[in-house]
Short mmCIF file of C-alpha atoms and ligand atoms in Angstrom, two decimals:
data_model
loop_
_atom_site.label_atom_id
_atom_site.label_comp_id
_atom_site.label_asym_id
_atom_site.label_seq_id
_atom_site.Cartn_x
_atom_site.Cartn_y
_atom_site.Cartn_z
CA UNK S 1 -45.46 -22.74 -24.89
CA UNK S 2 -45.20 -25.51 -22.19
CA UNK S 3 -41.95 -25.89 -20.78
CA UNK S 4 -40.42 -29.79 -21.48
CA UNK S 5 -39.13 -30.88 -18.00
CA UNK S 6 -37.69 -34.66 -16.94
CA UNK S 7 -39.38 -35.17 -13.78
CA UNK S 8 -36.97 -37.84 -12.02
CA UNK S 9 -38.96 -38.61 -8.49
CA UNK S 10 -36.28 -41.21 -7.55
CA UNK S 11 -35.98 -43.20 -4.34
CA UNK S 12 -36.95 -43.06 -0.57
CA UNK S 13 -38.74 -39.52 0.57
CA UNK S 14 -38.21 -38.65 -3.48
CA UNK S 15 -41.18 -39.26 -4.85
CA UNK S 16 -43.59 -37.98 -2.59
CA UNK S 17 -41.80 -34.67 -2.50
CA UNK S 18 -41.52 -34.30 -6.37
CA UNK S 19 -45.66 -35.12 -6.55
CA UNK S 20 -45.52 -31.94 -3.94
CA UNK S 21 -43.09 -30.18 -6.16
CA UNK S 22 -45.42 -30.92 -9.30
CA UNK S 23 -48.86 -29.51 -7.16
CA UNK S 24 -46.60 -26.48 -6.58
CA UNK S 25 -45.73 -25.62 -9.80
CA UNK S 26 -49.23 -26.26 -11.06
CA UNK S 27 -50.63 -23.92 -8.62
CA UNK S 28 -48.37 -21.43 -10.16
CA UNK S 29 -49.66 -21.21 -13.46
CA UNK S 30 -46.65 -23.02 -15.02
CA UNK S 31 -47.41 -25.11 -18.19
CA UNK S 32 -45.03 -28.48 -17.94
CA UNK S 33 -44.97 -31.39 -19.87
CA UNK S 34 -43.72 -33.68 -17.54
CA UNK S 35 -41.39 -36.61 -18.73
CA UNK S 36 -41.05 -38.58 -15.41
CA UNK S 37 -38.23 -40.95 -15.80
CA UNK S 38 -37.45 -43.54 -13.48
CA UNK S 39 -34.02 -43.57 -12.08
CA UNK S 40 -32.60 -45.37 -8.59
CA UNK S 41 -33.18 -48.60 -7.25
CA UNK S 42 -36.62 -49.47 -9.02
CA UNK S 43 -34.37 -49.05 -12.32
CA UNK S 44 -31.98 -50.74 -10.96
CA UNK S 45 -34.19 -53.81 -10.13
CA UNK S 46 -35.65 -53.33 -13.76
CA UNK S 47 -33.22 -52.05 -16.07
CA UNK S 48 -29.94 -53.39 -14.56
CA UNK S 49 -28.26 -49.83 -13.51
CA UNK S 50 -29.61 -47.25 -11.30
CA UNK S 51 -29.29 -44.04 -14.04
CA UNK S 52 -30.83 -45.92 -17.17
CA UNK S 53 -29.60 -44.30 -20.75
CA UNK S 54 -33.15 -43.04 -21.26
CA UNK S 55 -33.02 -40.54 -17.86
CA UNK S 56 -29.69 -38.84 -19.93
CA UNK S 57 -31.56 -38.78 -23.43
CA UNK S 58 -34.58 -37.24 -21.97
CA UNK S 59 -32.62 -34.40 -20.11
CA UNK S 60 -30.84 -34.01 -23.72
CA UNK S 61 -33.81 -33.08 -25.16
CA UNK S 62 -35.44 -31.08 -22.25
CA UNK S 63 -32.08 -30.03 -21.12
CA UNK S 64 -34.14 -28.94 -17.67
CA UNK S 65 -34.57 -31.80 -14.87
CA UNK S 66 -36.08 -31.39 -11.35
CA UNK S 67 -35.09 -34.54 -9.64
CA UNK S 68 -35.61 -36.35 -6.34
CA UNK S 69 -32.84 -38.44 -4.55
CA UNK S 70 -31.64 -41.22 -5.50
CA UNK S 71 -30.05 -43.81 -2.66
CA UNK S 72 -26.31 -44.98 -2.99
CA UNK S 73 -25.54 -48.08 -1.42
CA UNK S 74 -22.73 -47.04 0.92
CA UNK S 75 -19.18 -49.53 0.34
CA UNK S 76 -20.28 -51.17 -2.47
CA UNK S 77 -19.44 -51.33 -6.28
CA UNK S 78 -22.09 -49.21 -7.83
CA UNK S 79 -21.05 -45.67 -8.71
CA UNK S 80 -23.33 -43.03 -7.04
CA UNK S 81 -26.22 -42.24 -10.09
CA UNK S 82 -26.03 -39.06 -8.21
CA UNK S 83 -22.44 -38.31 -9.21
CA UNK S 84 -23.29 -39.97 -12.64
CA UNK S 85 -25.65 -37.73 -13.92
CA UNK S 86 -23.84 -34.38 -12.66
CA UNK S 87 -20.32 -36.13 -14.75
CA UNK S 88 -22.32 -37.05 -17.91
CA UNK S 89 -23.86 -34.01 -18.28
CA UNK S 90 -21.11 -32.11 -17.49
CA UNK S 91 -23.07 -30.44 -14.64
CA UNK S 92 -19.70 -28.51 -13.11
CA UNK S 93 -21.41 -26.08 -11.18
CA UNK S 94 -23.41 -26.90 -7.85
CA UNK S 95 -25.38 -23.98 -6.06
CA UNK S 96 -27.09 -24.17 -2.88
CA UNK S 97 -28.63 -21.18 -1.62
CA UNK S 98 -29.16 -21.69 2.60
CA UNK S 99 -31.35 -18.46 3.53
CA UNK S 100 -33.36 -18.07 7.31
CA UNK S 101 -36.89 -18.16 6.91
CA UNK S 102 -39.66 -16.70 8.92
CA UNK S 103 -40.85 -19.24 11.50
CA UNK S 104 -38.11 -21.62 12.10
CA UNK S 105 -36.22 -21.51 15.18
CA UNK S 106 -33.06 -21.16 14.83
CA UNK S 107 -29.37 -19.66 16.66
CA UNK S 108 -28.75 -17.56 14.12
CA UNK S 109 -31.24 -15.34 12.00
CA UNK S 110 -31.06 -13.40 9.16
CA UNK S 111 -28.50 -15.72 7.33
CA UNK S 112 -28.28 -15.79 3.62
CA UNK S 113 -25.60 -18.69 2.78
CA UNK S 114 -24.98 -19.58 -1.24
CA UNK S 115 -22.81 -22.98 -1.51
CA UNK S 116 -21.13 -22.55 -4.73
CA UNK S 117 -19.52 -26.41 -4.95
CA UNK S 118 -17.18 -27.59 -8.06
CA UNK S 119 -19.25 -30.78 -9.30
CA UNK S 120 -16.75 -32.82 -10.82
CA UNK S 121 -13.17 -33.52 -9.85
CA UNK S 122 -11.85 -33.77 -7.16
CA UNK S 123 -12.37 -37.34 -4.58
CA UNK S 124 -15.57 -37.31 -6.64
CA UNK S 125 -13.89 -38.03 -10.09
CA UNK S 126 -14.77 -41.84 -8.91
CA UNK S 127 -10.69 -43.11 -9.47
CA UNK S 128 -10.64 -45.35 -7.32
CA UNK S 129 -9.10 -48.92 -6.38
CA UNK S 130 -10.14 -51.30 -4.32
CA UNK S 131 -8.51 -52.73 -1.27
CA UNK S 132 -6.03 -56.12 -2.38
CA UNK S 133 -7.52 -55.71 -6.06
CA UNK S 134 -4.19 -56.30 -8.78
CA UNK S 135 -4.68 -52.67 -10.16
CA UNK S 136 -4.49 -51.17 -6.69
CA UNK S 137 -1.26 -53.70 -6.04
CA UNK S 138 0.18 -52.05 -9.69
CA UNK S 139 -0.45 -48.49 -8.45
CA UNK S 140 1.35 -49.02 -5.56
CA UNK S 141 4.42 -50.29 -7.43
CA UNK S 142 4.38 -47.06 -9.56
CA UNK S 143 4.13 -44.75 -7.13
CA UNK S 144 6.96 -46.59 -5.18
CA UNK S 145 9.37 -46.49 -8.41
CA UNK S 146 8.38 -42.52 -8.47
CA UNK S 147 8.37 -41.31 -5.41
CA UNK S 148 9.36 -43.99 -2.63
CA UNK S 149 5.47 -43.58 -1.58
CA UNK S 150 4.43 -46.36 0.44
CA UNK S 151 0.77 -47.46 0.78
CA UNK S 152 -0.17 -50.11 3.01
CA UNK S 153 -0.84 -53.30 1.47
CA UNK S 154 -4.72 -53.68 2.98
CA UNK S 155 -5.33 -49.79 1.99
CA UNK S 156 -7.65 -49.09 -0.60
CA UNK S 157 -7.04 -45.72 -2.57
CA UNK S 158 -9.38 -42.81 -4.10
CA UNK S 159 -7.19 -40.20 -6.42
CA UNK S 160 -8.22 -36.36 -6.09
CA UNK S 161 -7.84 -34.54 -9.25
CA UNK S 162 -8.48 -30.70 -9.35
CA UNK S 163 -7.53 -29.39 -13.13
CA UNK S 164 -7.05 -25.56 -13.60
CA UNK S 165 -9.35 -26.12 -16.23
CA UNK S 166 -11.80 -27.38 -14.06
CA UNK S 167 -11.52 -24.95 -11.55
CA UNK S 168 -11.23 -22.02 -13.72
CA UNK S 169 -15.02 -22.23 -14.58
CA UNK S 170 -16.57 -22.88 -11.70
CA UNK S 171 -14.42 -19.67 -10.03
CA UNK S 172 -15.66 -17.53 -13.12
CA UNK S 173 -19.40 -19.18 -12.57
CA UNK S 174 -19.06 -18.16 -9.19
CA UNK S 175 -17.74 -14.32 -9.28
CA UNK S 176 -20.63 -14.16 -12.51
CA UNK S 177 -23.03 -15.59 -9.62
CA UNK S 178 -21.77 -12.92 -7.36
CA UNK S 179 -22.44 -9.78 -10.20
CA UNK S 180 -25.70 -10.99 -11.34
CA UNK S 181 -27.15 -11.85 -7.44
CA UNK S 182 -25.43 -8.58 -6.45
CA UNK S 183 -23.57 -10.83 -3.56
CA UNK S 184 -20.81 -8.96 -2.06
CA UNK S 185 -17.73 -11.34 -1.40
CA UNK S 186 -16.80 -14.76 -2.03
CA UNK S 187 -15.17 -16.99 0.66
CA UNK S 188 -12.79 -19.95 -1.12
CA UNK S 189 -12.77 -22.90 1.16
CA UNK S 190 -9.24 -25.33 0.53
CA UNK S 191 -6.73 -27.30 2.60
CA UNK S 192 -4.10 -26.41 -0.02
CA UNK S 193 -1.23 -26.70 3.02
CA UNK S 194 -1.83 -30.45 2.97
CA UNK S 195 -2.82 -31.47 -0.29
CA UNK S 196 -0.32 -28.58 -1.99
CA UNK S 197 -1.18 -30.46 -5.86
CA UNK S 198 -4.64 -31.00 -5.72
CA UNK S 199 -6.10 -28.27 -3.20
CA UNK S 200 -3.53 -26.02 -4.43
CA UNK S 201 -4.39 -25.78 -7.53
CA UNK S 202 -8.05 -24.74 -6.81
CA UNK S 203 -6.22 -21.77 -4.59
CA UNK S 204 -4.03 -20.70 -6.88
CA UNK S 205 -6.27 -20.77 -10.19
CA UNK S 206 -8.87 -18.57 -7.99
CA UNK S 207 -6.52 -16.30 -6.84
CA UNK S 208 -5.44 -15.76 -10.17
CA UNK S 209 -8.90 -15.54 -11.65
CA UNK S 210 -10.11 -12.65 -9.10
CA UNK S 211 -7.74 -10.28 -10.10
CA UNK S 212 -10.42 -10.17 -12.60
CA UNK S 213 -12.93 -8.91 -10.68
CA UNK S 214 -12.07 -6.36 -8.22
CA UNK S 215 -15.71 -5.87 -7.58
CA UNK S 216 -16.29 -8.62 -5.53
CA UNK S 217 -14.79 -9.29 -2.41
CA UNK S 218 -12.41 -12.74 -2.58
CA UNK S 219 -10.74 -14.22 0.36
CA UNK S 220 -9.39 -17.73 1.33
CA UNK S 221 -10.05 -19.77 4.05
CA UNK S 222 -8.74 -23.42 5.53
CA UNK S 223 -12.50 -25.24 5.24
CA UNK S 224 -11.38 -26.21 8.91
CA UNK S 225 -11.72 -22.86 10.29
CA UNK S 226 -14.01 -22.40 7.31
CA UNK S 227 -16.08 -24.49 9.59
CA UNK S 228 -15.66 -22.61 12.58
CA UNK S 229 -16.44 -19.39 11.12
CA UNK S 230 -19.79 -21.25 10.01
CA UNK S 231 -20.65 -21.72 13.29
CA UNK S 232 -19.99 -19.13 15.02
CA UNK S 233 -20.16 -15.99 12.69
CA UNK S 234 -21.80 -17.35 10.03
CA UNK S 235 -23.66 -14.06 9.50
CA UNK S 236 -20.09 -13.09 8.30
CA UNK S 237 -20.20 -15.11 5.61
CA UNK S 238 -21.90 -14.31 1.92
CA UNK S 239 -21.10 -16.71 -1.02
CA UNK S 240 -18.98 -19.74 -0.37
CA UNK S 241 -17.46 -21.78 -3.09
CA UNK S 242 -15.36 -25.16 -2.27
CA UNK S 243 -14.17 -28.60 -4.39
CA UNK S 244 -16.50 -30.98 -4.48
CA UNK S 245 -15.95 -32.63 -1.50
CA UNK S 246 -15.70 -29.45 1.22
CA UNK S 247 -19.04 -28.46 -1.32
CA UNK S 248 -20.70 -31.64 -0.16
CA UNK S 249 -20.38 -31.43 4.09
CA UNK S 250 -20.17 -27.69 4.04
CA UNK S 251 -24.21 -27.93 2.35
CA UNK S 252 -25.63 -29.94 4.86
CA UNK S 253 -23.42 -27.91 7.38
CA UNK S 254 -25.05 -24.63 5.99
CA UNK S 255 -28.58 -26.28 6.11
CA UNK S 256 -27.94 -27.44 9.23
CA UNK S 257 -27.78 -23.65 10.07
CA UNK S 258 -31.14 -22.46 8.97
CA UNK S 259 -33.06 -25.52 10.27
CA UNK S 260 -32.57 -28.49 8.49
CA UNK S 261 -32.31 -30.77 5.40
CA UNK S 262 -35.83 -30.09 4.35
CA UNK S 263 -35.04 -27.31 3.82
CA UNK S 264 -32.80 -26.36 1.07
CA UNK S 265 -32.76 -26.60 -2.10
CA UNK S 266 -29.99 -27.30 -4.83
CA UNK S 267 -29.07 -26.57 -9.16
CA UNK S 268 -26.55 -28.24 -10.29
CA UNK S 269 -25.35 -26.13 -13.52
CA UNK S 270 -23.85 -26.74 -16.99
CA UNK S 271 -23.10 -24.91 -19.78
CA UNK S 272 -26.07 -27.00 -21.70
CA UNK S 273 -28.52 -28.28 -19.09
CA UNK S 274 -29.56 -28.05 -15.52
CA UNK S 275 -31.00 -30.36 -13.01
CA UNK S 276 -32.48 -28.99 -9.96
CA UNK S 277 -32.81 -31.12 -6.80
CA UNK S 278 -32.86 -30.69 -2.86
CA UNK S 279 -29.62 -30.77 -0.92
CA UNK S 280 -30.94 -33.98 0.85
CA UNK S 281 -30.75 -37.44 0.09
CA UNK S 282 -33.40 -40.17 0.21
CA UNK S 283 -34.20 -40.42 4.13
CA UNK S 284 -34.94 -43.51 4.03
CA UNK S 285 -36.03 -43.86 7.66
CA UNK S 286 -39.10 -41.39 6.40
CA UNK S 287 -39.93 -43.12 2.80
CA UNK S 288 -43.41 -44.30 2.12
CA UNK S 289 -44.47 -42.52 5.37
CA UNK S 290 -46.11 -39.67 3.86
CA UNK S 291 -44.14 -37.26 6.75
CA UNK S 292 -41.30 -35.98 5.15
CA UNK S 293 -40.49 -31.76 4.45
CA UNK S 294 -41.42 -30.83 0.60
CA UNK S 295 -40.09 -27.33 1.18
CA UNK S 296 -36.76 -28.22 -0.63
CA UNK S 297 -37.52 -30.14 -3.24
CA UNK S 298 -39.92 -27.38 -4.14
CA UNK S 299 -37.82 -24.56 -3.61
CA UNK S 300 -35.56 -26.70 -6.42
CA UNK S 301 -38.86 -26.17 -8.37
CA UNK S 302 -38.74 -22.63 -7.69
CA UNK S 303 -34.96 -22.25 -8.99
CA UNK S 304 -36.18 -24.06 -11.78
CA UNK S 305 -38.57 -21.84 -12.70
CA UNK S 306 -36.48 -18.61 -12.44
CA UNK S 307 -33.48 -20.52 -14.70
CA UNK S 308 -36.82 -21.14 -16.82
CA UNK S 309 -37.53 -17.57 -16.98
CA UNK S 310 -40.72 -17.60 -14.97
CA UNK S 311 -40.14 -15.35 -12.57
CA UNK S 312 -43.16 -13.96 -11.50
CA UNK S 313 -44.29 -17.92 -10.67
CA UNK S 314 -40.66 -18.76 -8.93
CA UNK S 315 -41.31 -15.49 -6.54
CA UNK S 316 -44.43 -16.50 -6.06
CA UNK S 317 -43.69 -20.40 -4.65
CA UNK S 318 -40.58 -18.55 -2.70
CA UNK S 319 -43.94 -16.18 -0.99
CA UNK S 320 -46.46 -19.15 -0.58
CA UNK S 321 -43.61 -21.36 1.37
CA UNK S 322 -42.86 -18.30 3.67
CA UNK S 323 -46.82 -17.46 4.04
CA UNK S 324 -46.94 -21.19 5.12
CA UNK S 325 -44.36 -20.77 7.74
CA UNK S 326 -44.78 -17.80 9.29
CA UNK S 327 -48.07 -18.04 9.50
CA UNK S 328 -47.40 -21.39 11.82
CA UNK S 329 -49.71 -23.06 9.44
CA UNK S 330 -49.06 -26.91 8.42
CA UNK S 331 -45.51 -28.04 9.57
CA UNK S 332 -43.91 -31.55 8.81
CA UNK S 333 -42.01 -33.67 11.61
CA UNK S 334 -38.27 -32.06 11.48
CA UNK S 335 -39.58 -28.72 11.91
CA UNK S 336 -41.74 -29.71 15.15
CA UNK S 337 -45.09 -29.77 13.43
CA UNK S 338 -47.53 -33.19 12.59
CA UNK S 339 -48.57 -32.49 8.92
CA UNK S 340 -48.05 -34.44 6.08
CA UNK S 341 -45.95 -34.09 3.11
CA UNK S 342 -49.50 -33.81 1.39
CA UNK S 343 -50.91 -31.33 3.72
CA UNK S 344 -48.01 -29.21 3.73
CA UNK S 345 -47.45 -29.03 -0.06
CA UNK S 346 -51.20 -28.12 -0.19
CA UNK S 347 -50.96 -25.43 2.03
CA UNK S 348 -48.14 -23.95 0.02
CA UNK S 349 -49.98 -24.29 -3.31
CA UNK S 350 -53.03 -22.50 -1.51
CA UNK S 351 -50.66 -20.02 -0.46
CA UNK S 352 -48.78 -19.61 -4.26
CA UNK S 353 -51.80 -18.97 -6.01
CA UNK S 354 -52.65 -16.23 -3.09
CA UNK S 355 -49.42 -14.58 -3.93
CA UNK S 356 -50.15 -14.84 -7.77
CA UNK S 357 -53.57 -12.87 -6.93
CA UNK S 358 -52.10 -10.55 -4.72
CA UNK S 359 -49.55 -8.95 -7.20
P1 LIG H 401 -28.94 -41.23 1.13
O1 LIG H 401 -28.04 -42.40 1.41
O2 LIG H 401 -30.31 -41.32 0.06
O3 LIG H 401 -28.40 -39.54 1.31
P2 LIG H 401 -29.30 -40.63 4.40
O4 LIG H 401 -30.31 -41.18 5.05
O5 LIG H 401 -27.85 -40.60 4.27
O6 LIG H 401 -29.75 -40.62 2.53
P3 LIG H 401 -30.42 -37.65 3.65
O7 LIG H 401 -32.14 -38.43 3.54
O8 LIG H 401 -30.22 -36.43 3.33
O9 LIG H 401 -29.21 -39.15 3.76
O10 LIG H 401 -30.78 -37.47 4.98
C1 LIG H 401 -29.69 -37.29 6.70
C2 LIG H 401 -31.54 -37.49 7.31
O11 LIG H 401 -32.40 -35.60 7.52
C3 LIG H 401 -33.00 -38.11 7.13
O12 LIG H 401 -32.60 -39.39 7.58
C4 LIG H 401 -34.09 -37.61 7.27
O13 LIG H 401 -34.46 -37.91 8.96
C5 LIG H 401 -33.67 -35.63 7.73
N1 LIG H 401 -34.22 -35.40 5.98
C6 LIG H 401 -33.63 -35.22 4.95
N2 LIG H 401 -34.89 -34.74 4.43
C7 LIG H 401 -35.57 -34.75 4.92
C8 LIG H 401 -37.01 -33.98 4.40
N3 LIG H 401 -36.62 -33.56 3.57
N4 LIG H 401 -37.74 -34.16 5.46
C9 LIG H 401 -37.66 -34.02 6.64
N5 LIG H 401 -36.23 -34.88 7.22
C10 LIG H 401 -35.07 -35.23 6.33
#
C-alpha cells in the first residue's frame, strides 16, 4: 500500500530540492501518495498566512511530512511558520545527524554527531513584547514591582520559559534514541550559571532523568565550552542534547564541520506526527537557479523512509548518496562542482537503483 505523505515544497530553493527528493524516493521503489501543500511566501500572498490550516490538516491525516524550508522575514511581526508548525503539531524533538561523508574534504574526518534539540520551548516560545508597546510598559511595571528589575524603556523583550515536563520528555527521547541507535554518550549544553531558572531547569531535570539510564554516558557542559570542543575535538562528541536556541546554532555549526548546510538532514518528531526537513533555510541567494545541493533534502527523505519502516529503501538512498560523492560524480557549487540540482538528483537516483539491485 502507498504511504500517504504531505509534501511541503516551501520557499526559495525548497521546491527545487523537494523535486530532487521525490525523484530519489521514486527510485528507491517506495510507493507514495504525495499530498502537496503550499506553505510560505506563496500561501501568505494568496491566503494571508504562511501556514494555512489545510497544511496542518493534511499532516494530521498523513502523520508524516517532507518539508522544504520556509522563509521567515527578519524583524517583522510575522511568526515563523517553521516554529508554528513544530508547536502546533507538538513536534518536540529535532534530530539532526551530522556525519562525515566520503569525498567531502573537511578539517575533521570520521565525525558522527547527532544534535537533539528541544523544539517547542525556550526563546522560541513566541512570547515577545515589542519595544514601546503598552503590553511591555505593563510588564516593565510588574517586573519593577515584583523584584525591582529594571528594563530600559527602549528595550524589546523575549521570554525564555523552560519547563520540567518539556525537558523531561526531550531528555527521555534523547536517552531512548541513544539506546536504540547504540550511541555511547550524551553531552548536554547549557548556560545554567547565568540563566539559573530556565537553563537550570533543563540541566537539573536532565541530571535526574539520567539516573534511569546508567548504560549511556551523560555529561553536561556549558554551551560556550561545547562550541570550543566542537571546533577543536569534535571526534570526542556523540549525541548533543540542547535547548531550542543553542540547538539551532549548534546544528549549523555541526553542518559546517561535515561540509556545509547542503548536506545535513533533520527530523522533527512528536508523539503523533513526524516532519522531515533539511537543517538549511530557503537560501534566497540560490533560489530559482537550479544550483542548490539536494543532498540535505534527500537525506531528510531517507530519514523519513526509515521512520516509515522502509529501511531497505532508506539504506539504498544513503548508499546512493555516498556512491555519488565518493566517485567524484556530479557535484553542486557548494561542494566545488558545477552540476545542477537536477543532474545531481538524477545521479543519486541512479545510484540508489543500483544500490537496490546490488542487495
Ligand atoms: P532562511 O532565512 O530561510 O533561514 P538563509 O539564507 O538565512 O535562509 P540558509 O538558507 O540556511 O539561510 O543558508 C545560508 C546559506 O547557505 C545560503 O545563503 C546558501 O548560500 C547556503 N546554502 C544553504 N542551503 C544550501 C544548499 N542546499 N545548497 C547549497 N548551498 C546552500
